Short mmCIF file of C-alpha atoms and ligand atoms in Angstrom, two decimals:
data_model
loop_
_atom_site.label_atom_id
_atom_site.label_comp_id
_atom_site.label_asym_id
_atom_site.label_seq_id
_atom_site.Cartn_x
_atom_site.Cartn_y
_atom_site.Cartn_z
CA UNK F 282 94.65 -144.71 72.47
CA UNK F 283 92.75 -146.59 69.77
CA UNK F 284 91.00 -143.03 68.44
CA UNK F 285 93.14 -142.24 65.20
CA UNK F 286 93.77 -138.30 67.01
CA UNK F 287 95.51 -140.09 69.67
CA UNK F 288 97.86 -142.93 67.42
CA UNK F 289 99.20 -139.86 65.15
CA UNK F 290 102.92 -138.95 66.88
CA UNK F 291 102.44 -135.31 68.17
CA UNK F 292 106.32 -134.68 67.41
CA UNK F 293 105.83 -135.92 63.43
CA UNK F 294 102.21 -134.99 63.02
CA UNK F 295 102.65 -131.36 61.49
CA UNK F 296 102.69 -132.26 58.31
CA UNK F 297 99.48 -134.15 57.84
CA UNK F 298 97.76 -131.70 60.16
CA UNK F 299 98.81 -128.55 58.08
CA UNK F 300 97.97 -130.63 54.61
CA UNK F 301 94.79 -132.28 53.04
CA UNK F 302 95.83 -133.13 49.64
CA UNK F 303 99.00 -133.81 47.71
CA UNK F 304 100.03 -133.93 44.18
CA UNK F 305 99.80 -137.81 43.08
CA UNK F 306 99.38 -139.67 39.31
CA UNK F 307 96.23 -141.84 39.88
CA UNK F 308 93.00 -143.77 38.08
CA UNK F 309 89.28 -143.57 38.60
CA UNK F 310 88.51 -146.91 36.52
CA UNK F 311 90.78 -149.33 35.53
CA UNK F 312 91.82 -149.63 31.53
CA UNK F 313 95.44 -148.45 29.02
CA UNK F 314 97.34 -145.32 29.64
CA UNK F 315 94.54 -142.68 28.93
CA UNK F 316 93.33 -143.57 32.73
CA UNK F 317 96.48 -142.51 34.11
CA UNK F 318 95.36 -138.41 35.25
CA UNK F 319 97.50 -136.17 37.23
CA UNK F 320 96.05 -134.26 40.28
CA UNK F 321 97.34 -131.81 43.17
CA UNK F 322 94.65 -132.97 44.93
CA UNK F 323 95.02 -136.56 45.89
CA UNK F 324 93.79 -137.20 49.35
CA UNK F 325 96.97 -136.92 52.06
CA UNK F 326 97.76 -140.21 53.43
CA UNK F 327 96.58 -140.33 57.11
CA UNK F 328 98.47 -142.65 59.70
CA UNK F 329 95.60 -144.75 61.06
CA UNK F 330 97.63 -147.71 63.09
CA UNK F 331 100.36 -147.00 65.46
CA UNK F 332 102.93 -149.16 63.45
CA UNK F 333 102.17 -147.43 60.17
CA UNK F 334 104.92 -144.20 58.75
CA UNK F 335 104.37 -141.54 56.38
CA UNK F 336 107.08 -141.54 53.24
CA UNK F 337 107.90 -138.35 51.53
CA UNK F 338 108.08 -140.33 48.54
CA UNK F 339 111.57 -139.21 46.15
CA UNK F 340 112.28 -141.86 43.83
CA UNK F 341 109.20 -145.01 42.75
CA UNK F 342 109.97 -147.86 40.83
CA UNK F 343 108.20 -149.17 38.15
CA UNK F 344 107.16 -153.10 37.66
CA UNK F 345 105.06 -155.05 34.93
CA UNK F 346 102.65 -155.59 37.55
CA UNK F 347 102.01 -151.68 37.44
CA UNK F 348 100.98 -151.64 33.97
CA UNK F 349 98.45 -154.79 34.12
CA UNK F 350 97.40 -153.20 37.71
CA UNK F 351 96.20 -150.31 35.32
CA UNK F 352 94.03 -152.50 33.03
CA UNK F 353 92.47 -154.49 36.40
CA UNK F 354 94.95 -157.65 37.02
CA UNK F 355 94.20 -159.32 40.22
CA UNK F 356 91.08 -156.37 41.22
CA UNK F 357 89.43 -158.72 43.17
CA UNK F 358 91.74 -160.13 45.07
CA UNK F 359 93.18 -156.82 46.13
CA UNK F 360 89.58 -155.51 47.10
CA UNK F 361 89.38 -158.23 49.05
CA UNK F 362 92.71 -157.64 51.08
CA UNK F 363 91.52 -153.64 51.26
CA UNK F 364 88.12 -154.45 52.24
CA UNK F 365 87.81 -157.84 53.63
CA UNK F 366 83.92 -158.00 55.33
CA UNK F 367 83.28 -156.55 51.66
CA UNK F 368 81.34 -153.51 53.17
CA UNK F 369 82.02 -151.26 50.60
CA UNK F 370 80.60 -150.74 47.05
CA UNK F 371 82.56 -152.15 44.19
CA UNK F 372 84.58 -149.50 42.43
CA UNK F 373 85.23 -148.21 45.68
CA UNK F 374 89.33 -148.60 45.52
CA UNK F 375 89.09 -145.89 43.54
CA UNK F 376 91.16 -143.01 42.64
CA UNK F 377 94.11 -145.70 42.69
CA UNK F 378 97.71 -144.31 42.59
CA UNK F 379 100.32 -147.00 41.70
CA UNK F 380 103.99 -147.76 41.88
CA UNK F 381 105.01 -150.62 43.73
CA UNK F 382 108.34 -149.14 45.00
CA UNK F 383 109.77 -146.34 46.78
CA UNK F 384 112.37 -144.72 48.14
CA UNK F 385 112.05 -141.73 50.11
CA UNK F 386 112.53 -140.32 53.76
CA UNK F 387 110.09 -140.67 56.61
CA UNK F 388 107.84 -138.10 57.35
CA UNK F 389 106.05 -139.39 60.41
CA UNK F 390 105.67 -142.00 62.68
CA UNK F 391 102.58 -143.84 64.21
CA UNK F 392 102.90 -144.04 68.19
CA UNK F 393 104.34 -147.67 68.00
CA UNK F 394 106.95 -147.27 65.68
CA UNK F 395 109.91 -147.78 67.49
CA UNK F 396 112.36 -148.39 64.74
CA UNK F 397 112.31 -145.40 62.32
CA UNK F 398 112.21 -141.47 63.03
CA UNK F 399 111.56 -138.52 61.07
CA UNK F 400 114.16 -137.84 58.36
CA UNK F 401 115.34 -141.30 58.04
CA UNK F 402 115.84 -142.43 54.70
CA UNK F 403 114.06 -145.76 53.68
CA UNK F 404 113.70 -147.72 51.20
CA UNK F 405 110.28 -150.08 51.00
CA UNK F 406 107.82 -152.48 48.33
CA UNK F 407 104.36 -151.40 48.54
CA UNK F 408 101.79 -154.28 48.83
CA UNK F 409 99.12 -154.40 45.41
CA UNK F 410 95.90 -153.42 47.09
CA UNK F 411 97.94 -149.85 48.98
CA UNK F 412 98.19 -146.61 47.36
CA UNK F 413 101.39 -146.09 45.24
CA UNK F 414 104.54 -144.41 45.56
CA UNK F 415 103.59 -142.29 42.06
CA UNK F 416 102.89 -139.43 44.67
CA UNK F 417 104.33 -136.68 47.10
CA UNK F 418 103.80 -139.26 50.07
CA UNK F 419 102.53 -143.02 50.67
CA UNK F 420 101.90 -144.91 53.73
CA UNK F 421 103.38 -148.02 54.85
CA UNK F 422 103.27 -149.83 57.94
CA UNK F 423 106.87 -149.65 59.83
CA UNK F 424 107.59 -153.46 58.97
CA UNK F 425 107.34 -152.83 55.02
CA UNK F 426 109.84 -150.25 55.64
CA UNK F 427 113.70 -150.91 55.75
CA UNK F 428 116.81 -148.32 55.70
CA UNK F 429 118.05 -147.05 52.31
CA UNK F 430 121.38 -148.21 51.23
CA UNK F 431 123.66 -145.69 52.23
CA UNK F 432 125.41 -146.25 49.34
CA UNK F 433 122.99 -145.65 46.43
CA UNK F 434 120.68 -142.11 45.50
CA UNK F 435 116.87 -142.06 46.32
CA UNK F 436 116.86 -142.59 42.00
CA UNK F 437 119.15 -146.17 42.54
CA UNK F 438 117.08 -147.24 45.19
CA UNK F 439 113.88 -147.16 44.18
CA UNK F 440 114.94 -149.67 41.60
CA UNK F 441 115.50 -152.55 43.83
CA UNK F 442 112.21 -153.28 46.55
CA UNK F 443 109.90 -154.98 44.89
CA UNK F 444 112.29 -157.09 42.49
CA UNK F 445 113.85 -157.46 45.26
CA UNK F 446 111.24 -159.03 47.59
CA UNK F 447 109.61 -161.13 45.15
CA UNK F 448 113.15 -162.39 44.46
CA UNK F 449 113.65 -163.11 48.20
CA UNK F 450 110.09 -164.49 48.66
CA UNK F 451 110.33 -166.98 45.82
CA UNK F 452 114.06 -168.15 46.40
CA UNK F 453 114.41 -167.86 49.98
CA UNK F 454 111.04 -168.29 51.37
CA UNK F 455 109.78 -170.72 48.47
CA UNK F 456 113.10 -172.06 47.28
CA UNK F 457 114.73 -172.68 50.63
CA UNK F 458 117.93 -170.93 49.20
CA UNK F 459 120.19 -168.95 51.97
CA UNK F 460 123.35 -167.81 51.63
CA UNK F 461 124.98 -170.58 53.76
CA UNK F 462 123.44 -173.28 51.36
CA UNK F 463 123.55 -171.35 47.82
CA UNK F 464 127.60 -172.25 47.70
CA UNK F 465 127.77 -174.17 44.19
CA UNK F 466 124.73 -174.28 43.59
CA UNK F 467 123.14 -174.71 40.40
CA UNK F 468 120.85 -171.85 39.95
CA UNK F 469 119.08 -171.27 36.49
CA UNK F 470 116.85 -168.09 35.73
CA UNK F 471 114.55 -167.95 33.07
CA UNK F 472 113.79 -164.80 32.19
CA UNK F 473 117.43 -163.01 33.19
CA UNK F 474 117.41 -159.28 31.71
CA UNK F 475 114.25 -157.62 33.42
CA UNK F 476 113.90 -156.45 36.43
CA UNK F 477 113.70 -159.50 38.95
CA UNK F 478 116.40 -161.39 36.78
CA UNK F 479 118.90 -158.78 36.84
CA UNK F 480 118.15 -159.04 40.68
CA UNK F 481 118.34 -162.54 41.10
CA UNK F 482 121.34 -162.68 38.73
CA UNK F 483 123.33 -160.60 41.37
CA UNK F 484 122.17 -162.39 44.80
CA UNK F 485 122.41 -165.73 43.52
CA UNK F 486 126.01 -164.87 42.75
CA UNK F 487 126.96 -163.20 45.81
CA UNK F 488 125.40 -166.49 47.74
CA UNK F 489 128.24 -168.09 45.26
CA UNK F 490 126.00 -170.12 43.68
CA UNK F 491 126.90 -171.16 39.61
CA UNK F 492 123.94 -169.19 37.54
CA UNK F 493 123.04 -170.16 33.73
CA UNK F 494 120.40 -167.88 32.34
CA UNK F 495 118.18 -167.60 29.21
CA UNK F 496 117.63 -164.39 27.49
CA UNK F 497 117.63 -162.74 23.84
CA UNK F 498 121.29 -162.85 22.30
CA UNK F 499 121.65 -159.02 22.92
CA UNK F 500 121.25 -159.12 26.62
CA UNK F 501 124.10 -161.59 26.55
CA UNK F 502 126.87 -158.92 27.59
CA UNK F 503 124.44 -157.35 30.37
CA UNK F 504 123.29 -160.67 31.99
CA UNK F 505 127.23 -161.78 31.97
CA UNK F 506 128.57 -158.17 33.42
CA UNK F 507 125.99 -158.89 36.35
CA UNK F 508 127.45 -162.27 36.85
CA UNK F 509 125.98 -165.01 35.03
CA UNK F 510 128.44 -167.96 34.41
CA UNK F 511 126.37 -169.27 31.40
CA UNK F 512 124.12 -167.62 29.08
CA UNK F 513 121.25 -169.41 26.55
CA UNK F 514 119.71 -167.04 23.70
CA UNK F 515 116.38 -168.00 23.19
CA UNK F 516 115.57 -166.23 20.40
CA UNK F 517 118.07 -169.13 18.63
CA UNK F 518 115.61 -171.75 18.95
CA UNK F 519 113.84 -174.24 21.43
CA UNK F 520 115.59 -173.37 24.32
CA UNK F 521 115.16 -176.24 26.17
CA UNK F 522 117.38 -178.32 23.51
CA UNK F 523 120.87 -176.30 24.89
CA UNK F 524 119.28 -176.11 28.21
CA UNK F 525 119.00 -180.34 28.41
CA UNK F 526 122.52 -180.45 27.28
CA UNK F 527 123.76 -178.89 30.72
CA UNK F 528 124.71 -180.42 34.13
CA UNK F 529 121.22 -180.87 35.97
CA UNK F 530 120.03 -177.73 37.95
CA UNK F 531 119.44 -177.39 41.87
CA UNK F 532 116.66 -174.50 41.72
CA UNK F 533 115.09 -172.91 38.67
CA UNK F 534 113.37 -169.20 38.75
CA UNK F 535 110.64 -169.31 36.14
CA UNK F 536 110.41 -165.58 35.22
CA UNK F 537 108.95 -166.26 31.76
CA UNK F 538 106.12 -169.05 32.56
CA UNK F 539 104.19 -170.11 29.19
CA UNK F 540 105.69 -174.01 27.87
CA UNK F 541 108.39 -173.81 30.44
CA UNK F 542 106.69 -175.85 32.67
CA UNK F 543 106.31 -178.38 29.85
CA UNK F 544 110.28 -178.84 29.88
CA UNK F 545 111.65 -176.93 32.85
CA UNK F 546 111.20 -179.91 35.62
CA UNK F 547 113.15 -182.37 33.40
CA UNK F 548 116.46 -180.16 34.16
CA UNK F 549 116.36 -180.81 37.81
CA UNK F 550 118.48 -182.90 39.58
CA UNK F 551 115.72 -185.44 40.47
CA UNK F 552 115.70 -186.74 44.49
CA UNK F 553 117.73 -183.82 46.39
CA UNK F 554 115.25 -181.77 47.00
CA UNK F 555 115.75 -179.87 43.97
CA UNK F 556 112.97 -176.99 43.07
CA UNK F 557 111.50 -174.96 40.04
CA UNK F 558 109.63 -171.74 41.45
CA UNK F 559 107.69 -169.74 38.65
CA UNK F 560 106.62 -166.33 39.17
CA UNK F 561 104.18 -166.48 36.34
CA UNK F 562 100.53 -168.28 37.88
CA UNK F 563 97.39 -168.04 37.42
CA UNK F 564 96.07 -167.03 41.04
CA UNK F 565 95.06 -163.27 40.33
CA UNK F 566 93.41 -164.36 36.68
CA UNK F 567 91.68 -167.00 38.62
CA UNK F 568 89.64 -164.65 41.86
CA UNK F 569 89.24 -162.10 39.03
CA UNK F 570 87.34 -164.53 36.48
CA UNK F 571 85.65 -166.81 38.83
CA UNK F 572 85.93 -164.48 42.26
CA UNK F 573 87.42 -165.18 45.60
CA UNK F 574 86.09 -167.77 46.58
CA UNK F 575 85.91 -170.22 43.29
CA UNK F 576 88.77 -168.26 42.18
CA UNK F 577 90.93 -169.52 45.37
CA UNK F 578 89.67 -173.41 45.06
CA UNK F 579 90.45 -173.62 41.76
CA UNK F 580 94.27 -172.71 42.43
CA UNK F 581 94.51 -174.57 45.38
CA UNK F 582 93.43 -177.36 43.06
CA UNK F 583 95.15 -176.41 40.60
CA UNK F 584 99.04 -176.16 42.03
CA UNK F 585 98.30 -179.24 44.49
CA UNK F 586 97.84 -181.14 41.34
CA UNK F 587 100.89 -180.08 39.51
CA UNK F 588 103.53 -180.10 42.46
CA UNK F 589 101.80 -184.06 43.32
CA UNK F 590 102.37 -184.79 39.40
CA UNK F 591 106.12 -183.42 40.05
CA UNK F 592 106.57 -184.96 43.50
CA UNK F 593 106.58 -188.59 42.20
CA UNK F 594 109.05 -187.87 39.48
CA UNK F 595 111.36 -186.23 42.60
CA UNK F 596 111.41 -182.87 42.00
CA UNK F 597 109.54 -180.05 43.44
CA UNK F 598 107.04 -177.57 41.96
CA UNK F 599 106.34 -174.28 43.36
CA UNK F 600 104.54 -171.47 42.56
CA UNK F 601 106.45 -167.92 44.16
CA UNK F 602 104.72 -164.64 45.20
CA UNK F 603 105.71 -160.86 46.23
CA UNK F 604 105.72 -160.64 49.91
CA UNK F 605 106.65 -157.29 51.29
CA UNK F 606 109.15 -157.23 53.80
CA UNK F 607 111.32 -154.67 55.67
CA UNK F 608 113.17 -157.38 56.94
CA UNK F 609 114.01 -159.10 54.06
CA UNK F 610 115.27 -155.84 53.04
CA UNK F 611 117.06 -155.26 55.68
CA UNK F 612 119.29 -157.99 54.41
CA UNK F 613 119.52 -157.17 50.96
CA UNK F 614 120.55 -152.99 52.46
CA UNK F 615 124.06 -154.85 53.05
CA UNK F 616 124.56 -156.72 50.07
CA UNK F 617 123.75 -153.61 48.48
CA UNK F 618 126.27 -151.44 50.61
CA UNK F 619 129.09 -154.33 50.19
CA UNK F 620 129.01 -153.46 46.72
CA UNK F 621 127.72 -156.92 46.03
CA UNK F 622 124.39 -156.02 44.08
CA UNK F 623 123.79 -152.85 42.13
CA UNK F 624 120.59 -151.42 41.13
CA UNK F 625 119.98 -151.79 37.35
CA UNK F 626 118.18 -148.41 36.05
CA UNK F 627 117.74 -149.04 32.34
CA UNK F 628 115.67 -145.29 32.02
CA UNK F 629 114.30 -142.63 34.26
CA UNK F 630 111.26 -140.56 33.68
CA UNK F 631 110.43 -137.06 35.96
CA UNK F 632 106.99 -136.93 37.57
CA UNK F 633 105.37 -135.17 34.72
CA UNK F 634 106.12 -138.24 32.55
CA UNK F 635 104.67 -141.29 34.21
CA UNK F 636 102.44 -142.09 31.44
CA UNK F 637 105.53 -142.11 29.18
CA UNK F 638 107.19 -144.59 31.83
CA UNK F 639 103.76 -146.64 31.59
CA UNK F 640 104.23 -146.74 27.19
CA UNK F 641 107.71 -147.35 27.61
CA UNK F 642 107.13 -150.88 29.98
CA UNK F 643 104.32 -152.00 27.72
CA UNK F 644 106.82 -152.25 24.79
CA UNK F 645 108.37 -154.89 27.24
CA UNK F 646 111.82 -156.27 26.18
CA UNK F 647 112.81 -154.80 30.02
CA UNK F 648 117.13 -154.49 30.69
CA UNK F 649 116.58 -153.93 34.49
CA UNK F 650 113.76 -151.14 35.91
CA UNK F 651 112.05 -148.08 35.02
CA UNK F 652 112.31 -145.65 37.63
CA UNK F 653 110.25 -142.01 38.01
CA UNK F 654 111.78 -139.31 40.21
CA UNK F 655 108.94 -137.33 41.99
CA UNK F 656 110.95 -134.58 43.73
P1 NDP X 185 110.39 -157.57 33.05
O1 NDP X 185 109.40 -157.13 32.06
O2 NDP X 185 111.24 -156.56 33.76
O3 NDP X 185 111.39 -158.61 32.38
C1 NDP X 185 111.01 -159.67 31.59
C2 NDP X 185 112.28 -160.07 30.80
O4 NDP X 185 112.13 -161.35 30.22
C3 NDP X 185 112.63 -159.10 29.68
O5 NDP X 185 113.97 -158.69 29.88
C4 NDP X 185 112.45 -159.91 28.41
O6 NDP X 185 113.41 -159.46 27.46
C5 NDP X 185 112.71 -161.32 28.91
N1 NDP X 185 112.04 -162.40 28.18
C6 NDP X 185 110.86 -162.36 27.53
N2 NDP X 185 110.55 -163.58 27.04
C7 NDP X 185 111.57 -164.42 27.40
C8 NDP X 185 111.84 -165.81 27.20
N3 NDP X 185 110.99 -166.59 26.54
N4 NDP X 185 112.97 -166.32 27.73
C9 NDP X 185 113.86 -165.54 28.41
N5 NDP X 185 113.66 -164.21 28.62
C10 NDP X 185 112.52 -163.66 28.13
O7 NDP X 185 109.61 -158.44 34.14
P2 NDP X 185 110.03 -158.74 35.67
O8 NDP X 185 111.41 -159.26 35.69
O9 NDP X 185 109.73 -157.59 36.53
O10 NDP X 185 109.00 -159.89 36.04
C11 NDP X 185 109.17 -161.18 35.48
C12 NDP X 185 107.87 -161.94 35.64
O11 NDP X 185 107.60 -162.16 37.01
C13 NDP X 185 106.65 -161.21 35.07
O12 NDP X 185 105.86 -162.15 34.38
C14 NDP X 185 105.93 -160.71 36.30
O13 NDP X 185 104.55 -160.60 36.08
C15 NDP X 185 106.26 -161.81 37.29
N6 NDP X 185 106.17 -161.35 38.66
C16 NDP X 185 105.40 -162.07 39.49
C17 NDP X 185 105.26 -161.70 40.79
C18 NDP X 185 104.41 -162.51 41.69
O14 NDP X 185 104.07 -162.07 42.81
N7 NDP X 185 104.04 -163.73 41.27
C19 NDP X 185 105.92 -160.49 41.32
C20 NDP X 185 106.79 -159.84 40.37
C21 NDP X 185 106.89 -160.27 39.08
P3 NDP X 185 113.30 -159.80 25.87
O15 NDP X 185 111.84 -159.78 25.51
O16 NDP X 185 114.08 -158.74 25.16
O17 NDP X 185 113.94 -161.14 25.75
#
């Protein structure tokens, strides 16, 4: 049963037997947008555990992380994840495809998947160190993989995973925020108008927790027609003056990093538990400059150090990651359908345009998510 012939479903396995190659955007070295080359013959994803699915891929989503993925961020770590015993030669990831989020319908199953059959539509965040939803088809194992909102296209959904997890990772798993215990809340975002604030934004909200968020003066309107209750331009100034001036926060979700950290912990309401969790660290920067080993001790040092420095003052420092989760989607699927969060697609791009998506992210200055239909 163990022999990869034997895992492959023989009611979903026509596909993959009948095709070799598929049409996919990838790179053969990392670097800026001229390493972005489109092929028809990308290798056909091959179901290799029993829990992993095949996803005709319709809609990806497009992150940040995509475009510093293309010039190398966080290499080594995600090397490390593909090939752990570090058998293989380095450059070996190579021809990477990226896109961190899909939506799409399943193609086939591995033996074990009990959960999902052919034809269903899904919706999923793809880990860093797998292959990319920027082709025909991408494999994921079944427990990445959640049911599409019925209620939005392949185009809407592929807006939401990955935003979407990282926001659930870093406020729910990290934050300890659920929506029994959000209920007037103060929640602040940093960073409100891309594509995990405009998430955030929306869940906080339906969790009825109050939500201030900074953001240039002409995303006021947009953060405050997702919900926001209070908005703070910083473009007017030091941001942390107005900020100071406010009743003390509960959680904050550092989407910006650089000085916040200098400021941000003052804001909390010290001794109940109260939290900041910033997106922006240093752990990929540090395995790729000092490797996986050094790389590792010196955040482990690094973030001990910082949340002890915060402890005493009583508040809490965290540092909040992208974990992929079906699950976690799951959950998010019926927010979603109760009309209480709505994917934000601020421009769409066809398949033949990705490196145009790729130049139109680097300009940054993000009002929700690029998205790239592939069929
Ligand atoms: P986006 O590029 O979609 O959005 C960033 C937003 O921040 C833009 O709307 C930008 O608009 C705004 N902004 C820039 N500077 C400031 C500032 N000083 N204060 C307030 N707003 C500002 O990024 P994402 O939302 O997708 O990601 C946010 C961050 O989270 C990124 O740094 C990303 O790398 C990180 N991240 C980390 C993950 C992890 O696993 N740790 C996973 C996912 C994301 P404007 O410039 O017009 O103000």
């Amino acid at each position: 049963v163990n022999t990869p012939g034997f895992r492959r479903s023989k009611r979903f396995s026509t596909c993959s037997r009948r095709r070799t190659v598929m049409p996919a955007w990838v790179m053969d070295k990392y670097g800026s947008n001229d390493v972005l080359r489109f092929t028809k013959n990308a290798s056909f994803p091959v179901i290799t555990y029993p829990n992993e699915v095949i996803v005709k891929v319709f809609a990806a989503g497009l992150n940040p992380h995509d475009v510093s993925m293309r010039g190398g961020y966080g290499a080594a770590t995600f090397s490390m994840k593909r090939d752990p015993l570090n058998i293989k030669q380095s450059g070996s990831e190579f021809p990477v495809t990226l896109g961190r989020e899909v939506s799409g319908v399943i193609m086939e199953c591995g033996l074990d998947v009990k959960y999902f059959r052919e034809g269903d539509e899904v919706w999923a965040a793809i880990p860093p160190w797998k292959q990319g939803s920027l082709a025909e088809f991408v494999i994921l194992s079944a427990n990445e993989v959640s049911h599409k909102p019925k209620s939005l296209s392949h185009l809407e959904a592929a807006a939401i995973p990955y935003v979407a997890a990282t926001t659930w990772s870093a406020l729910v798993n990290t934050g300890g925020l659920s929506k029994d215990n959000c209920a007037k809340k103060r929640i602040l975002i940093l960073g409100g108008s891309g594509g995990v604030g405009t998430f955030a934004i929306q869940m906080m909200k339906a969790w009825g927790a109050h939500v201030t968020v900074t953001c240039s003066q002409n995303a006021e309107r947009f953060v405050r027609g997702l919900g926001a209750d209070h908005v703070v331009d910083y473009t007017a100034g030091p941001v942390e003056e107005p900020l100071s001036a406010l009743e003390k926060f509960d959680l904050i979700l550092d989407n910006v990093g650089g000085d916040a950290e200098r400021w941000a912990l003052n804001l909390l309401k010290p001794w109940s538990g109260a939290k900041y969790v910033t997106l922006v660290t240093p752990f990929l920067q540090n395995t790729d400059r000092l490797g996986i080993a050094d790389g590792m001790m010196q955040t482990a040092v690094t973030v001990a150090s910082k949340a002890l420095k915060h402890l005493v003052k009583g508040v809490h420092y965290r540092w909040g990651f992208f974990a992929p989760s079906g699950p976690a989607l799951d959950e998010i699927r019926e927010m979603v359908d109760a009309r209480q969060i709505r994917p934000v697609v601020e421009e769409t791009f066809d398949f033949s345009q990705v490196p145009q998506a790729f130049e139109k992210m680097e300009k940054g200055h993000a009002r929700g998510k690029t998205v790239v239909q592939i069929i």
